[in-house]
PDB file of C-alpha atoms and ligand atoms in Angstrom:
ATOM      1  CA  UNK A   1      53.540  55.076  60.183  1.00 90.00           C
ATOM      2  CA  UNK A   2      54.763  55.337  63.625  1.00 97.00           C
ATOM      3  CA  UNK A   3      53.443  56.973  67.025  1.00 98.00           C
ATOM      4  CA  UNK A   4      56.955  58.762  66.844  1.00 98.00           C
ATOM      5  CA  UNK A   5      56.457  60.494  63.789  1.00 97.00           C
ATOM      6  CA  UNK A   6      52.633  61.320  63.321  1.00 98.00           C
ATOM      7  CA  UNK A   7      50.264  63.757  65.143  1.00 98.00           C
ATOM      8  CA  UNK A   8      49.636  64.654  67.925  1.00 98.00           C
ATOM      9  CA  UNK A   9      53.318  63.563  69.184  1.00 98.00           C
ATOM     10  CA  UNK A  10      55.646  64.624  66.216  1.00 98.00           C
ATOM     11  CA  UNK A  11      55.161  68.264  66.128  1.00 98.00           C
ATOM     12  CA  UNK A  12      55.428  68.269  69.998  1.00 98.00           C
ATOM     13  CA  UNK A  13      58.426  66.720  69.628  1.00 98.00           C
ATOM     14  CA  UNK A  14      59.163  69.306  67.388  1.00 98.00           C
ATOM     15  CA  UNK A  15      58.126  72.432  69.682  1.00 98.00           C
ATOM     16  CA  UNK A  16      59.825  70.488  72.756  1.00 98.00           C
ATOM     17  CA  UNK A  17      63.128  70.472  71.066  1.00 98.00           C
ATOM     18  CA  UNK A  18      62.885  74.156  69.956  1.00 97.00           C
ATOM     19  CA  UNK A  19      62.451  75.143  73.554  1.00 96.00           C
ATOM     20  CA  UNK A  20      65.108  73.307  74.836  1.00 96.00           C
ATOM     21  CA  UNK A  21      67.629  74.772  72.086  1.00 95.00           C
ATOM     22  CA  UNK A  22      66.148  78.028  72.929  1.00 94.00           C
ATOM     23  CA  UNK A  23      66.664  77.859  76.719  1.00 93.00           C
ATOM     24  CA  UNK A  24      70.438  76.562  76.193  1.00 91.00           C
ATOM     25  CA  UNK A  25      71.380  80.145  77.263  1.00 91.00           C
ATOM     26  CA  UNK A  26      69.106  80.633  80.546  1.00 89.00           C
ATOM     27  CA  UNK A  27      70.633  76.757  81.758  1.00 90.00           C
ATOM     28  CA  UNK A  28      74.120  78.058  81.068  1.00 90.00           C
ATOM     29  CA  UNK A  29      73.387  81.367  83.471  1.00 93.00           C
ATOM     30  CA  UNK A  30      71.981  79.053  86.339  1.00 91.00           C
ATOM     31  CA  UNK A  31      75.385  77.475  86.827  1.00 91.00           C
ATOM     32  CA  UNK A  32      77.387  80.459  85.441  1.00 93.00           C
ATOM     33  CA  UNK A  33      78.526  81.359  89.075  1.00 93.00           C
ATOM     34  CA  UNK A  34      79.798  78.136  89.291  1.00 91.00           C
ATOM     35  CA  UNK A  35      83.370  77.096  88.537  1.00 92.00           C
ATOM     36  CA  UNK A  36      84.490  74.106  86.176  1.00 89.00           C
ATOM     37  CA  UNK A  37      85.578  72.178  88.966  1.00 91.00           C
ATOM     38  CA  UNK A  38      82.856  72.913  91.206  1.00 90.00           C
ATOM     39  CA  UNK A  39      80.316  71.954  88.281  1.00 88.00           C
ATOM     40  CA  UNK A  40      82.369  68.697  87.732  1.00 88.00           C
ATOM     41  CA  UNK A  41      82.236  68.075  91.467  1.00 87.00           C
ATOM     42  CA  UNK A  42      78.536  68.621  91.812  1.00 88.00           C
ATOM     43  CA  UNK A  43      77.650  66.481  88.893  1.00 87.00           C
ATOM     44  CA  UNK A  44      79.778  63.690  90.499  1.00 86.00           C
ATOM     45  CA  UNK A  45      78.463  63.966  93.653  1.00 89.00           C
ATOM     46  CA  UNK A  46      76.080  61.265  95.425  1.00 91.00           C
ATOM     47  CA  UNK A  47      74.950  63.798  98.439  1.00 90.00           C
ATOM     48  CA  UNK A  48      74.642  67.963  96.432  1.00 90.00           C
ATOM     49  CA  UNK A  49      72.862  66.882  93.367  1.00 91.00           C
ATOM     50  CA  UNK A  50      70.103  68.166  94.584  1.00 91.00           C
ATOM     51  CA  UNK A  51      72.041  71.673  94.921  1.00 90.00           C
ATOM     52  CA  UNK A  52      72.657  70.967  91.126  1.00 91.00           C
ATOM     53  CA  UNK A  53      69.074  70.061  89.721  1.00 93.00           C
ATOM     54  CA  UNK A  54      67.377  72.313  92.063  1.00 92.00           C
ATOM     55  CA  UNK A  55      69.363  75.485  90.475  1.00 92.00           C
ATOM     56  CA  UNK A  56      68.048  73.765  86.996  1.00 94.00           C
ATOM     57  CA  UNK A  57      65.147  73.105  88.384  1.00 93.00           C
ATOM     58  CA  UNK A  58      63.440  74.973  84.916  1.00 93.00           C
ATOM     59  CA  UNK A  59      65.460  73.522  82.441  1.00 95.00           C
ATOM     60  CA  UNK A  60      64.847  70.667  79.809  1.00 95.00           C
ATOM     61  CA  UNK A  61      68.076  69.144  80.017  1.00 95.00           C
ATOM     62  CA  UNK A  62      66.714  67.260  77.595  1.00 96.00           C
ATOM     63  CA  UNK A  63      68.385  63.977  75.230  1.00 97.00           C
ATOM     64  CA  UNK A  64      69.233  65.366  72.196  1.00 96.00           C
ATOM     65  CA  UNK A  65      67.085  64.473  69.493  1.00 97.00           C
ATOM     66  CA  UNK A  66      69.271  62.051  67.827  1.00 96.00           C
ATOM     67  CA  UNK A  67      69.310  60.067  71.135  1.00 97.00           C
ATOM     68  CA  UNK A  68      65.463  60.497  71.177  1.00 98.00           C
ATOM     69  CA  UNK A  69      65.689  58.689  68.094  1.00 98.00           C
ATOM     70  CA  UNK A  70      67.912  55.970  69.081  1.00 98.00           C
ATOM     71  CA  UNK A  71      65.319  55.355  72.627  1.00 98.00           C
ATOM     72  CA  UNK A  72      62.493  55.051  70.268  1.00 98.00           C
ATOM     73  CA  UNK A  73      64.290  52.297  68.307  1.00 98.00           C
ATOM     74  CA  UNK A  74      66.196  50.543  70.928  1.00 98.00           C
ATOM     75  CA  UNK A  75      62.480  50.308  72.634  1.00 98.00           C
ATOM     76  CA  UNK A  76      60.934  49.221  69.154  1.00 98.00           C
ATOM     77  CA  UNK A  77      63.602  46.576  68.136  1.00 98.00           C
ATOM     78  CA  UNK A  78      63.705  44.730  71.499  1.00 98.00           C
ATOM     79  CA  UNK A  79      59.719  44.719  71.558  1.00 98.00           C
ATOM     80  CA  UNK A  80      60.027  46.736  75.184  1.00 98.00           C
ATOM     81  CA  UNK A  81      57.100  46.012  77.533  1.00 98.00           C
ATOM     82  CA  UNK A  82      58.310  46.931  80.777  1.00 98.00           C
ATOM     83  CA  UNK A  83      60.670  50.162  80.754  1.00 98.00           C
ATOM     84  CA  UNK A  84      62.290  52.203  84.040  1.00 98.00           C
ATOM     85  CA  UNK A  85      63.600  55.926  83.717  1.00 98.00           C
ATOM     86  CA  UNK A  86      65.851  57.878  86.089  1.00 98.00           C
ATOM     87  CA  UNK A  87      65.102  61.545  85.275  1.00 98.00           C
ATOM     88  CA  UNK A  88      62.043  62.335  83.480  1.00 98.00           C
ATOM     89  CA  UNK A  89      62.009  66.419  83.290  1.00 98.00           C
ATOM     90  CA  UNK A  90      60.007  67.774  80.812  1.00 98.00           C
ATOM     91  CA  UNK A  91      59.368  64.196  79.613  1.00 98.00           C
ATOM     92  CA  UNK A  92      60.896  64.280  76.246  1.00 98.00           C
ATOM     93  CA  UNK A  93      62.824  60.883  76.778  1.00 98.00           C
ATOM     94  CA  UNK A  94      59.667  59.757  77.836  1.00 98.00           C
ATOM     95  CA  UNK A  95      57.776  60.683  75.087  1.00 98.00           C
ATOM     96  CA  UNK A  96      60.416  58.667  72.521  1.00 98.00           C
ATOM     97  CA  UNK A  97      60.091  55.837  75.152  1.00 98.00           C
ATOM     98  CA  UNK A  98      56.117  55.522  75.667  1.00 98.00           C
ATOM     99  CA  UNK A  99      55.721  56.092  71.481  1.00 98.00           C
ATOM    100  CA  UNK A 100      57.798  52.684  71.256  1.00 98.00           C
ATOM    101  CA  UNK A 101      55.195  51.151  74.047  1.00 98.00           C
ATOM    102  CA  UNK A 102      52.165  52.198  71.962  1.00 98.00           C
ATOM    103  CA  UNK A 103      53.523  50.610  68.935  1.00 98.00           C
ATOM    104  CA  UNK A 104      55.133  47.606  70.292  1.00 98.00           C
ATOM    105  CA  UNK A 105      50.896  47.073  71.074  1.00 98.00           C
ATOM    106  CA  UNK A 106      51.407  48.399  75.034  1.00 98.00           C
ATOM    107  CA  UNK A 107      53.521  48.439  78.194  1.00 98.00           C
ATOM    108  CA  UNK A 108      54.232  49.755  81.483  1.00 98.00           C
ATOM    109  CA  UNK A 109      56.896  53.105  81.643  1.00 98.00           C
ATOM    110  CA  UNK A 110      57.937  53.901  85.133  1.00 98.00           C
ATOM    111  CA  UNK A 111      59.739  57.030  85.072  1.00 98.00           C
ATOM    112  CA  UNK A 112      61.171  59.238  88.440  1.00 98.00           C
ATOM    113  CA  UNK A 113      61.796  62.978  88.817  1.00 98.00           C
ATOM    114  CA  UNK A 114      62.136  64.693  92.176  1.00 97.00           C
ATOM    115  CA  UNK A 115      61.082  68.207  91.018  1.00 97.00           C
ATOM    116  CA  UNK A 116      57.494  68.773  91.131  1.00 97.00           C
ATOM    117  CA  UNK A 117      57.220  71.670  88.745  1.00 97.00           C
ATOM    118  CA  UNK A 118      58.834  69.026  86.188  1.00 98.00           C
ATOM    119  CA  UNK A 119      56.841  66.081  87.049  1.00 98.00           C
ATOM    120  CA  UNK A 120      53.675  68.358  86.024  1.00 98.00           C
ATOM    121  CA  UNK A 121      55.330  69.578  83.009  1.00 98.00           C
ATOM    122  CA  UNK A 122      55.947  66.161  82.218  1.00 98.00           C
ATOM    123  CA  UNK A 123      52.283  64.660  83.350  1.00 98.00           C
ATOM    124  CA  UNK A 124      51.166  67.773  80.570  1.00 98.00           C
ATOM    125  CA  UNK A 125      53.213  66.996  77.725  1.00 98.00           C
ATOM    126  CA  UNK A 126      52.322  62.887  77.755  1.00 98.00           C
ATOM    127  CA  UNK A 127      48.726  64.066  77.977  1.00 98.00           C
ATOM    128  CA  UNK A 128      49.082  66.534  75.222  1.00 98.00           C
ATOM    129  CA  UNK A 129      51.455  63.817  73.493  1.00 98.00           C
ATOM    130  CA  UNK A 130      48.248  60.728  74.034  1.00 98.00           C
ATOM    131  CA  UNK A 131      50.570  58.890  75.997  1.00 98.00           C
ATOM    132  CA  UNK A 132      49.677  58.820  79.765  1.00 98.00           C
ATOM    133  CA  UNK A 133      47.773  55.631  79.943  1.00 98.00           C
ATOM    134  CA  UNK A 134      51.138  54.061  79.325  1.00 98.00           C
ATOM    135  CA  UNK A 135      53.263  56.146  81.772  1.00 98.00           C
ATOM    136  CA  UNK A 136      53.784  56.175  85.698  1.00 98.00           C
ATOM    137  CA  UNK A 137      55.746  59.295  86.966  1.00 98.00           C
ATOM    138  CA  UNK A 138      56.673  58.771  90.392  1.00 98.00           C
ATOM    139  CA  UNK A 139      57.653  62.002  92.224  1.00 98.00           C
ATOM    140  CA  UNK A 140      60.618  62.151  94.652  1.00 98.00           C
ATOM    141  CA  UNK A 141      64.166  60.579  95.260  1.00 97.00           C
ATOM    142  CA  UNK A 142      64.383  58.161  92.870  1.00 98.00           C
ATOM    143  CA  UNK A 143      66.416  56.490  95.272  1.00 98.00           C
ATOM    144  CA  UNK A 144      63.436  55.446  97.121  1.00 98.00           C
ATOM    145  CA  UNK A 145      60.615  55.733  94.486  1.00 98.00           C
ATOM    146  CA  UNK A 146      62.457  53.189  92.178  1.00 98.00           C
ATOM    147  CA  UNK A 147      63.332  50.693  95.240  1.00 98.00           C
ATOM    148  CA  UNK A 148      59.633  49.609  95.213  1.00 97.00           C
ATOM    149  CA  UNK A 149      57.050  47.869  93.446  1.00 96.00           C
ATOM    150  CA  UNK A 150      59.002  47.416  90.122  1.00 98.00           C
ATOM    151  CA  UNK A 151      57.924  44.676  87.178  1.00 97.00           C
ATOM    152  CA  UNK A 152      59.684  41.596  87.804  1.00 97.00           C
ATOM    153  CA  UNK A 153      61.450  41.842  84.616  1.00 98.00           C
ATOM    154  CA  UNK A 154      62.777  44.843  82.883  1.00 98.00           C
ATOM    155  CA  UNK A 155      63.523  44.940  79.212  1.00 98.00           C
ATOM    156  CA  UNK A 156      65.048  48.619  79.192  1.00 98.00           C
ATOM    157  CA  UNK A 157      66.506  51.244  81.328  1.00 98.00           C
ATOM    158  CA  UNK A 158      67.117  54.486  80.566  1.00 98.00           C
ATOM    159  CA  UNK A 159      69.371  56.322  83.068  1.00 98.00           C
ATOM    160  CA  UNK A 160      69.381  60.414  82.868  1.00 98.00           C
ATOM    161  CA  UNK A 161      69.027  61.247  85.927  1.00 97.00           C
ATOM    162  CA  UNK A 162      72.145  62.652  88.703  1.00 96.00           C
ATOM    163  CA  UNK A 163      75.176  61.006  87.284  1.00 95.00           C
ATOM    164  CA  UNK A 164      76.139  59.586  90.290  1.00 95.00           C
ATOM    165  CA  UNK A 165      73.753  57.434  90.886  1.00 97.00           C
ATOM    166  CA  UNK A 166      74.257  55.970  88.058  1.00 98.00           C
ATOM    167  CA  UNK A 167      75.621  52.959  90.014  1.00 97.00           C
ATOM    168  CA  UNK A 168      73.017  52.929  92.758  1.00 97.00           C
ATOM    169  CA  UNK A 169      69.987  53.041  90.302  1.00 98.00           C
ATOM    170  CA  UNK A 170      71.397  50.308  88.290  1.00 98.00           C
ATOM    171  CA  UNK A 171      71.424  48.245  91.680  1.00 97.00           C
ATOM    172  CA  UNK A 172      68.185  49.039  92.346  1.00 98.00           C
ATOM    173  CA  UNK A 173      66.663  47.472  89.118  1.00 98.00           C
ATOM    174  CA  UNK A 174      69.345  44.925  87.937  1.00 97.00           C
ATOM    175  CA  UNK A 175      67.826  41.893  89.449  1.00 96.00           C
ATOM    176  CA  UNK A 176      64.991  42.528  87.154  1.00 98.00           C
ATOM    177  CA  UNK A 177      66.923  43.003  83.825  1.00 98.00           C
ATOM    178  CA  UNK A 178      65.752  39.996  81.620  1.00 97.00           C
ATOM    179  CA  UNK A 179      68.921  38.671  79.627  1.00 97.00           C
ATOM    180  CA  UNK A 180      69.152  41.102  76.431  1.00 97.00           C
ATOM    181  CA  UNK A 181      67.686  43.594  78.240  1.00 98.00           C
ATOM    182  CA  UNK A 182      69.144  47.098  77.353  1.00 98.00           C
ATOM    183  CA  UNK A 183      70.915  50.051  79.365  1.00 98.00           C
ATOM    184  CA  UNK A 184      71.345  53.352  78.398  1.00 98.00           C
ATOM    185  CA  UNK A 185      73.217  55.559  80.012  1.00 98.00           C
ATOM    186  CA  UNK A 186      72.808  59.638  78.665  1.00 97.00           C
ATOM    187  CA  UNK A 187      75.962  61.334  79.420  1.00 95.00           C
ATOM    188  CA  UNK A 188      77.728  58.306  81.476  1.00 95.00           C
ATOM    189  CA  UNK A 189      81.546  60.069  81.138  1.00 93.00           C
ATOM    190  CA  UNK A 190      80.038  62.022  84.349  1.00 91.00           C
ATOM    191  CA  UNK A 191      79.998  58.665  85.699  1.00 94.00           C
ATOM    192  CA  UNK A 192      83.630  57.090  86.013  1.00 94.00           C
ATOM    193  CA  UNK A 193      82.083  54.292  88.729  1.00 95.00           C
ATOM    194  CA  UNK A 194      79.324  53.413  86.149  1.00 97.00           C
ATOM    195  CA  UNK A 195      81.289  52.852  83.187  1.00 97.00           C
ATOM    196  CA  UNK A 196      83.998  50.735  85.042  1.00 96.00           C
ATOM    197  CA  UNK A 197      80.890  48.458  86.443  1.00 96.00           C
ATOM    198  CA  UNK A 198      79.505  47.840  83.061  1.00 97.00           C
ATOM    199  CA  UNK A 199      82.828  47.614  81.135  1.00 96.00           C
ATOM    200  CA  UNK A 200      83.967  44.988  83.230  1.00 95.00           C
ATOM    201  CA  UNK A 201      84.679  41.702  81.559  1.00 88.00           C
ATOM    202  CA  UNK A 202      82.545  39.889  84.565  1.00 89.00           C
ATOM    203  CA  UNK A 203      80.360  42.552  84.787  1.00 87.00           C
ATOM    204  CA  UNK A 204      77.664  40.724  83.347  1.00 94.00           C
ATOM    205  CA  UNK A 205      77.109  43.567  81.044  1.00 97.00           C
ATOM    206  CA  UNK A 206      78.210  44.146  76.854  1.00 97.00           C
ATOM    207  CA  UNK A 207      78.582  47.443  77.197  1.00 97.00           C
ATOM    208  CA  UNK A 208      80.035  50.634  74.209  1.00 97.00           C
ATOM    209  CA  UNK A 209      80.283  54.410  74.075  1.00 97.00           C
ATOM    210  CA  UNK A 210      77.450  55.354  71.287  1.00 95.00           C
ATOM    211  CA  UNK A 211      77.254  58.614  69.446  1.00 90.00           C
ATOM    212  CA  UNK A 212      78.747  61.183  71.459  1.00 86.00           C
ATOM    213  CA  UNK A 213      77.509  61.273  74.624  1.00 91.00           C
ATOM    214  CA  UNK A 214      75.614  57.622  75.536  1.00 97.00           C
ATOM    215  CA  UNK A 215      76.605  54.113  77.108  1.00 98.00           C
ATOM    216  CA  UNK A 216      74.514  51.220  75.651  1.00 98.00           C
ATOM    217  CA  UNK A 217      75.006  47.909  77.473  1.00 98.00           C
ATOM    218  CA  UNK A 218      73.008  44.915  76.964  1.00 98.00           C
ATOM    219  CA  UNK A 219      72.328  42.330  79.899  1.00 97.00           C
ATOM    220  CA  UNK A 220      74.377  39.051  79.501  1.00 95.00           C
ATOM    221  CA  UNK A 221      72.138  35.621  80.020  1.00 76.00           C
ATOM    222  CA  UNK A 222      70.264  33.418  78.245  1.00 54.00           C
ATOM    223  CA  UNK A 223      67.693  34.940  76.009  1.00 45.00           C
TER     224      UNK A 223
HETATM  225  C1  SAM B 301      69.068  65.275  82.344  1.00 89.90           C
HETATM  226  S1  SAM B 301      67.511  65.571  83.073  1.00 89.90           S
HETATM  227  C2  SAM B 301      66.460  64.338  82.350  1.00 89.90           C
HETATM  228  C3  SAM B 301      66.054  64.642  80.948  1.00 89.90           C
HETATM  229  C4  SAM B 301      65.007  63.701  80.391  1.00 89.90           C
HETATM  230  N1  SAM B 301      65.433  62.315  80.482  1.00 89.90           N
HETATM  231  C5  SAM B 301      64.709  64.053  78.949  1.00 89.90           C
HETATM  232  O1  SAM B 301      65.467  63.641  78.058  1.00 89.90           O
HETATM  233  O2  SAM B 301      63.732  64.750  78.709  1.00 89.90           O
HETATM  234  C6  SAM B 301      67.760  64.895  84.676  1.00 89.90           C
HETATM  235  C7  SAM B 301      66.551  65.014  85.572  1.00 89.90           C
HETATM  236  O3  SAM B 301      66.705  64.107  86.653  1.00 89.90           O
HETATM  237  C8  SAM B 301      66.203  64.695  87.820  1.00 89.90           C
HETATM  238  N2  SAM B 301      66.888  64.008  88.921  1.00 89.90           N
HETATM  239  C9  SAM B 301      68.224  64.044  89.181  1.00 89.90           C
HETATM  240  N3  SAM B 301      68.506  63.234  90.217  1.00 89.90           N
HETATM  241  C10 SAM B 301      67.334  62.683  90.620  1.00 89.90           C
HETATM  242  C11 SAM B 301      66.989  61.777  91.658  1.00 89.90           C
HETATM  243  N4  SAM B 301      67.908  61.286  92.499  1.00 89.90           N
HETATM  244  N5  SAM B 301      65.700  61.395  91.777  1.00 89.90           N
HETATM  245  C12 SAM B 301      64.752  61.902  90.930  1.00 89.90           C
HETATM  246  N6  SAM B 301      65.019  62.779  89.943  1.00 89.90           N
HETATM  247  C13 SAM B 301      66.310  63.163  89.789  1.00 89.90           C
HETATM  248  C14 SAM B 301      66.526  66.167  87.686  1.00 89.90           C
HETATM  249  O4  SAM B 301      65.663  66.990  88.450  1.00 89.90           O
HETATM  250  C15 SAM B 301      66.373  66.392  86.178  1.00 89.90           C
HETATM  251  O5  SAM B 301      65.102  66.884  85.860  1.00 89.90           O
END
């Protein structure tokens, strides 16, 4: 038995993931105007992602659930206690994430989304899910939300947030990373800085593509 996959948070897993498949087609028309190149510029860009998310402003974006999966585990394996998120949304990362707190016996989930409409989805769905108690949502820039009051050590740190601040966030927390702790990155090919940082051989990082679309790095140091 597992938080992930009992009531009251499996079947809103369930009905989560259902919406987000069915509003594939509404996200693709918010950036249909939009050119390839000018989509590949704004998701690379450190200064117009808020052009970006604010045009997406009522979409899920959500992990897929396979990566939902993996969070849950990752968190489980490495007994998690302390974990930091760069995009919340709708919260369905979160969910995966603050399941793993409640049965790794409790924790502290600091999570960051600049949209407000999402951060109340978000606040919703933990309630609805039982998980709030563990779960801080911290509205605005997550450049300046997450460059305060953080644990002093980090076991995991899930970045999904605008790819290119990938980098940036990373700074912001990596002081904090026990040794072991993990990364993952959702979607880190957006992030050509990123990947270079943590694929560097004194990077201080063990880092591999996973599955199709994720970066998993682990913290180098003594456990
Ligand atoms: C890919 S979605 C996150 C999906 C979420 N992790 C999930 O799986 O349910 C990225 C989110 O990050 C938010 N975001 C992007 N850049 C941000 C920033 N600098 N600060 C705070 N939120 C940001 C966007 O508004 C968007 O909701």
């Amino acid at each position: 038995m597992t938080t992930l996959t009992t009531t009251p948070l499996a079947p809103l897993l369930d009905r989560l993931f259902d919406e987000a498949d069915a509003a594939s087609a509404e996200t693709e028309a918010a950036v249909a105007d939009l050119s390839d190149e000018a989509r590949t510029r704004l998701m690379r860009s450190k200064t117009d992602y808020r052009d970006l998310y604010g045009r997406l402003k009522n979409a899920p974006l959500a992990v897929s659930r396979e990566t939902g999966t993996l969070l849950y585990m990752l968190a489980r394996s490495s007994r998690a206690r302390t974990i930091v998120e760069f995009g919340t949304s709708f919260g369905i990362s979160t969910l995966h994430l603050a399941a793993a707190l409640r049965d790794n016996g409790g924790g502290r989930l600091i999570t960051s989304e600049f949209e407000p409409s999402k951060v109340a989805r978000a606040c919703d769905n933990l309630t609805a899910g039982g998980l709030s108690d563990l779960v801080e949502i911290r509205e605005g820039d997550a450049l300046r939300t997450l460059s305060v009051d953080l644990p002093d050590t980090i076991d995991l740190l899930l970045l999904d947030g605008a790819k290119a601040l990938y980098p940036e966030i990373l700074s912001l927390v990596e002081s904090r990373l026990r040794p072991g702790a993990l990364i993952v990155a959702d979607n880190a090919d957006d992030s050509p800085n990123y990947l270079a940082r943590m694929r560097a051989s004194v990077g201080g990082y063990l880092s591999t593509p996973f599955g199709e679309d994720v970066e998993l790095s682990m913290r180098i140091g003594a456990c």
